Amino acid sequence: VFTDEEKDKLAETGTLGGIKEMKDTLTGNVCKCYVSFHESTNRIITMPVDAIKIPDYIYGKRLDDKQKQILASGGEVPINDIQRKNDTMLSGVAYVDPTIRDIAFKQSDKQLKVNDTILGAKITPEQKKILENHGMVFIENMRNPKTRQLFSDDVRFSNKSNNLLIGRNAREYKPVVENPKNDRKQETKQTARHVVSPRPQARKNSLSFS
């Protein structure tokens, strides 16, 4: 049984944000679980708390004991200023997601953040502002990461995935226009599926945690 507050939380964020005692429909055993709502299949997904091992690092950022405890209890942990390979910065929150049986990461800041350098070339505050608004600028003395040779060219970041675009790709890029999402909520009958794991198992993380 879910309270109105718990149902609202699942509908808004997709996860319960905490731990709840749930009954395994197959074995009848009751255990503490992480709970999420899988919208595409309209299912409530549960996973025992001992089915996952909390990592020491997320995107190269070391987690302290307090952050690990928050994750273990079903909460969200802010991870800020993650350095990406394309010289942009990423910030968001990490949380346990029973749907993927792993730690998930959700970007909390939709605004693109550009580093002070692009491929080793220092950029001006004006260029940085243009790039963060997905505009195109000409940058001199960048270094090719493969050949290590210096070059100069037009640069911009795509507005959909924030990928770094250089030269012809930057000049011919057409920004992606998103369609407004339908936010109407529909009440439908839900089914539950319980993910069972006898003990924690280590596996390679799809988010490249290290």
CSV table of C-alpha atoms in Angstrom, one decimal:
chain,number,residue,atom,x,y,z
A,1,VAL,CA,0.0,0.0,0.0
A,2,PHE,CA,1.4,3.4,-1.0
A,3,THR,CA,0.4,6.7,0.6
A,4,ASP,CA,-0.7,9.6,-1.5
A,5,GLU,CA,2.7,11.3,-0.9
A,6,GLU,CA,4.5,8.1,-2.1
A,7,LYS,CA,2.3,7.9,-5.2
A,8,ASP,CA,2.9,11.5,-6.0
A,9,LYS,CA,6.7,11.0,-5.6
A,10,LEU,CA,6.6,8.0,-8.0
A,11,ALA,CA,4.6,9.9,-10.5
A,12,GLU,CA,6.8,13.0,-10.5
A,13,THR,CA,10.3,11.5,-10.3
A,14,GLY,CA,9.9,7.8,-11.1
A,15,THR,CA,11.5,6.7,-7.9
A,16,LEU,CA,10.2,6.5,-4.3
A,17,GLY,CA,13.2,8.4,-2.9
A,18,GLY,CA,13.5,6.0,0.1
A,19,ILE,CA,13.2,2.4,1.2
A,20,LYS,CA,9.9,0.5,1.7
A,21,GLU,CA,9.1,-3.0,3.0
A,22,MET,CA,7.6,-4.9,0.1
A,23,LYS,CA,6.4,-8.5,-0.3
A,24,ASP,CA,7.8,-10.8,-2.9
A,25,THR,CA,4.8,-12.1,-4.8
A,26,LEU,CA,6.7,-15.3,-5.7
A,27,THR,CA,8.2,-16.3,-2.3
A,28,GLY,CA,6.0,-14.3,0.0
A,29,ASN,CA,9.0,-12.9,1.8
A,30,VAL,CA,9.0,-9.4,3.0
A,31,CYS,CA,12.2,-7.3,2.6
A,32,LYS,CA,13.3,-3.7,2.4
A,33,CYS,CA,13.4,-2.6,-1.2
A,34,TYR,CA,14.1,0.3,-3.5
A,35,VAL,CA,11.0,1.2,-5.5
A,36,SER,CA,10.6,2.8,-8.9
A,37,PHE,CA,7.8,3.3,-11.5
A,38,HIS,CA,8.6,2.2,-15.1
A,39,GLU,CA,6.4,4.5,-17.2
A,40,SER,CA,6.7,2.8,-20.5
A,41,THR,CA,5.3,-0.5,-19.1
A,42,ASN,CA,3.3,1.0,-16.3
A,43,ARG,CA,4.9,-1.2,-13.7
A,44,ILE,CA,6.1,-0.8,-10.2
A,45,ILE,CA,9.6,-2.2,-10.0
A,46,THR,CA,11.2,-3.2,-6.7
A,47,MET,CA,14.7,-4.4,-5.8
A,48,PRO,CA,16.0,-5.6,-2.4
A,49,VAL,CA,18.5,-3.3,-0.8
A,50,ASP,CA,21.1,-6.0,-0.7
A,51,ALA,CA,21.0,-6.5,-4.5
A,52,ILE,CA,23.3,-3.6,-5.2
A,53,LYS,CA,26.7,-2.4,-4.0
A,54,ILE,CA,27.1,1.3,-3.6
A,55,PRO,CA,30.2,2.5,-5.6
A,56,ASP,CA,33.1,4.5,-4.3
A,57,TYR,CA,33.2,6.8,-7.3
A,58,ILE,CA,30.7,8.3,-9.8
A,59,TYR,CA,32.1,9.8,-12.9
A,60,GLY,CA,35.5,10.1,-11.2
A,61,LYS,CA,34.0,11.9,-8.1
A,62,ARG,CA,34.8,10.1,-4.9
A,63,LEU,CA,31.8,9.5,-2.6
A,64,ASP,CA,32.2,10.1,1.2
A,65,ASP,CA,30.5,7.9,3.8
A,66,LYS,CA,27.5,10.3,4.1
A,67,GLN,CA,26.9,10.3,0.4
A,68,LYS,CA,27.0,6.5,0.3
A,69,GLN,CA,24.5,6.3,3.1
A,70,ILE,CA,22.1,8.6,1.3
A,71,LEU,CA,22.3,6.4,-1.8
A,72,ALA,CA,21.9,3.3,0.2
A,73,SER,CA,18.8,4.7,1.9
A,74,GLY,CA,17.2,5.4,-1.5
A,75,GLY,CA,18.0,9.2,-1.6
A,76,GLU,CA,19.6,11.4,-4.3
A,77,VAL,CA,23.2,12.6,-4.1
A,78,PRO,CA,24.2,15.8,-6.0
A,79,ILE,CA,27.3,15.3,-8.2
A,80,ASN,CA,28.6,18.7,-9.5
A,81,ASP,CA,31.1,19.9,-12.1
A,82,ILE,CA,31.9,16.6,-13.7
A,83,GLN,CA,34.5,17.1,-16.4
A,84,ARG,CA,33.5,15.6,-19.7
A,85,LYS,CA,35.8,14.6,-22.6
A,86,ASN,CA,34.3,17.3,-24.9
A,87,ASP,CA,35.4,20.1,-22.5
A,88,THR,CA,31.9,20.7,-21.0
A,89,MET,CA,30.8,20.4,-17.4
A,90,LEU,CA,28.0,18.2,-16.2
A,91,SER,CA,26.1,18.4,-12.9
A,92,GLY,CA,23.2,16.3,-11.6
A,93,VAL,CA,22.0,13.7,-9.1
A,94,ALA,CA,22.8,10.1,-8.6
A,95,TYR,CA,20.3,7.6,-7.2
A,96,VAL,CA,19.5,3.9,-7.0
A,97,ASP,CA,17.2,2.9,-9.9
A,98,PRO,CA,15.6,-0.6,-9.6
A,99,THR,CA,14.5,-0.4,-13.2
A,100,ILE,CA,18.1,-0.8,-14.4
A,101,ARG,CA,19.3,-2.5,-11.2
A,102,ASP,CA,22.1,0.0,-10.9
A,103,ILE,CA,23.0,3.6,-9.9
A,104,ALA,CA,21.4,6.1,-12.3
A,105,PHE,CA,22.4,9.7,-13.0
A,106,LYS,CA,20.0,12.4,-13.9
A,107,GLN,CA,21.3,15.8,-15.2
A,108,SER,CA,19.8,18.5,-13.0
A,109,ASP,CA,21.1,21.6,-14.9
A,110,LYS,CA,19.9,21.8,-18.5
A,111,GLN,CA,22.1,24.9,-19.2
A,112,LEU,CA,25.3,23.9,-21.0
A,113,LYS,CA,28.4,24.7,-19.1
A,114,VAL,CA,31.6,25.1,-21.1
A,115,ASN,CA,35.1,24.8,-19.7
A,116,ASP,CA,37.6,27.7,-19.9
A,117,THR,CA,39.5,25.8,-22.6
A,118,ILE,CA,38.5,23.9,-25.7
A,119,LEU,CA,40.9,21.2,-26.8
A,120,GLY,CA,43.6,23.0,-24.9
A,121,ALA,CA,43.0,26.4,-26.3
A,122,LYS,CA,41.9,29.1,-23.9
A,123,ILE,CA,38.7,30.9,-24.8
A,124,THR,CA,37.5,34.4,-24.0
A,125,PRO,CA,34.4,35.0,-21.7
A,126,GLU,CA,32.5,36.2,-24.8
A,127,GLN,CA,33.3,33.0,-26.7
A,128,LYS,CA,32.3,31.0,-23.7
A,129,LYS,CA,28.9,32.7,-23.5
A,130,ILE,CA,28.3,32.2,-27.2
A,131,LEU,CA,29.2,28.5,-26.9
A,132,GLU,CA,27.0,28.0,-23.8
A,133,ASN,CA,24.1,29.3,-25.9
A,134,HIS,CA,25.0,26.8,-28.7
A,135,GLY,CA,26.4,29.4,-30.9
A,136,MET,CA,29.4,29.0,-33.2
A,137,VAL,CA,32.9,30.7,-32.6
A,138,PHE,CA,36.2,30.5,-34.3
A,139,ILE,CA,39.0,29.2,-32.0
A,140,GLU,CA,42.7,29.3,-32.7
A,141,ASN,CA,45.5,27.0,-31.5
A,142,MET,CA,43.4,24.0,-30.5
A,143,ARG,CA,45.3,20.7,-30.3
A,144,ASN,CA,44.2,17.6,-32.1
A,145,PRO,CA,43.9,14.9,-29.3
A,146,LYS,CA,45.1,12.2,-31.7
A,147,THR,CA,47.9,13.8,-33.7
A,148,ARG,CA,48.8,16.5,-31.1
A,149,GLN,CA,49.0,19.0,-33.9
A,150,LEU,CA,47.7,22.6,-33.5
A,151,PHE,CA,44.8,23.8,-35.6
A,152,SER,CA,42.2,26.5,-35.8
A,153,ASP,CA,38.5,26.1,-36.8
A,154,ASP,CA,34.9,26.8,-36.1
A,155,VAL,CA,33.4,25.2,-33.0
A,156,ARG,CA,30.0,24.8,-31.4
A,157,PHE,CA,28.0,22.4,-29.2
A,158,SER,CA,24.9,20.6,-30.4
A,159,ASN,CA,21.8,21.6,-28.4
A,160,LYS,CA,20.4,18.1,-28.0
A,161,SER,CA,23.4,16.1,-26.7
A,162,ASN,CA,26.0,18.9,-26.1
A,163,ASN,CA,28.4,17.1,-28.4
A,164,LEU,CA,31.4,19.1,-29.6
A,165,LEU,CA,31.2,19.9,-33.3
A,166,ILE,CA,34.2,21.2,-35.2
A,167,GLY,CA,34.7,22.6,-38.7
A,168,ARG,CA,32.2,21.6,-41.3
A,169,ASN,CA,30.1,19.7,-38.8
A,170,ALA,CA,29.8,23.0,-36.8
A,171,ARG,CA,29.0,25.1,-39.8
A,172,GLU,CA,26.3,22.8,-41.2
A,173,TYR,CA,24.7,21.9,-37.9
A,174,LYS,CA,21.0,22.6,-37.6
A,175,PRO,CA,19.7,22.8,-34.0
A,176,VAL,CA,17.1,20.2,-33.0
A,177,VAL,CA,13.8,21.7,-32.0
A,178,GLU,CA,12.0,19.7,-29.4
A,179,ASN,CA,8.2,19.2,-29.4
A,180,PRO,CA,6.3,20.2,-26.3
A,181,LYS,CA,5.6,17.1,-24.1
A,182,ASN,CA,2.2,16.2,-23.1
A,183,ASP,CA,2.2,16.3,-19.3
A,184,ARG,CA,-1.3,15.0,-18.8
A,185,LYS,CA,-1.4,12.2,-16.3
A,186,GLN,CA,-3.5,9.1,-17.0
A,187,GLU,CA,-4.6,6.8,-14.2
A,188,THR,CA,-4.3,3.2,-15.3
A,189,LYS,CA,-4.1,-0.2,-13.6
A,190,GLN,CA,-0.6,-1.0,-12.5
A,191,THR,CA,1.1,-4.3,-12.1
A,192,ALA,CA,4.2,-5.1,-10.0
A,193,ARG,CA,7.4,-6.9,-10.8
A,194,HIS,CA,9.9,-7.8,-8.1
A,195,VAL,CA,13.6,-8.1,-9.0
A,196,VAL,CA,15.2,-10.7,-6.8
A,197,SER,CA,18.9,-11.1,-6.2
A,198,PRO,CA,20.3,-13.4,-3.5
A,199,ARG,CA,23.4,-11.3,-2.9
A,200,PRO,CA,25.2,-8.3,-4.4
A,201,GLN,CA,26.9,-8.9,-7.6
A,202,ALA,CA,29.6,-6.7,-9.2
A,203,ARG,CA,29.1,-5.8,-12.8
A,204,LYS,CA,30.4,-3.3,-15.3
A,205,ASN,CA,28.6,0.0,-15.1
A,206,SER,CA,27.0,1.4,-18.2
A,207,LEU,CA,27.6,4.9,-16.9
A,208,SER,CA,31.4,4.4,-16.8
A,209,PHE,CA,31.7,4.9,-13.1
A,210,SER,CA,35.2,4.6,-11.8
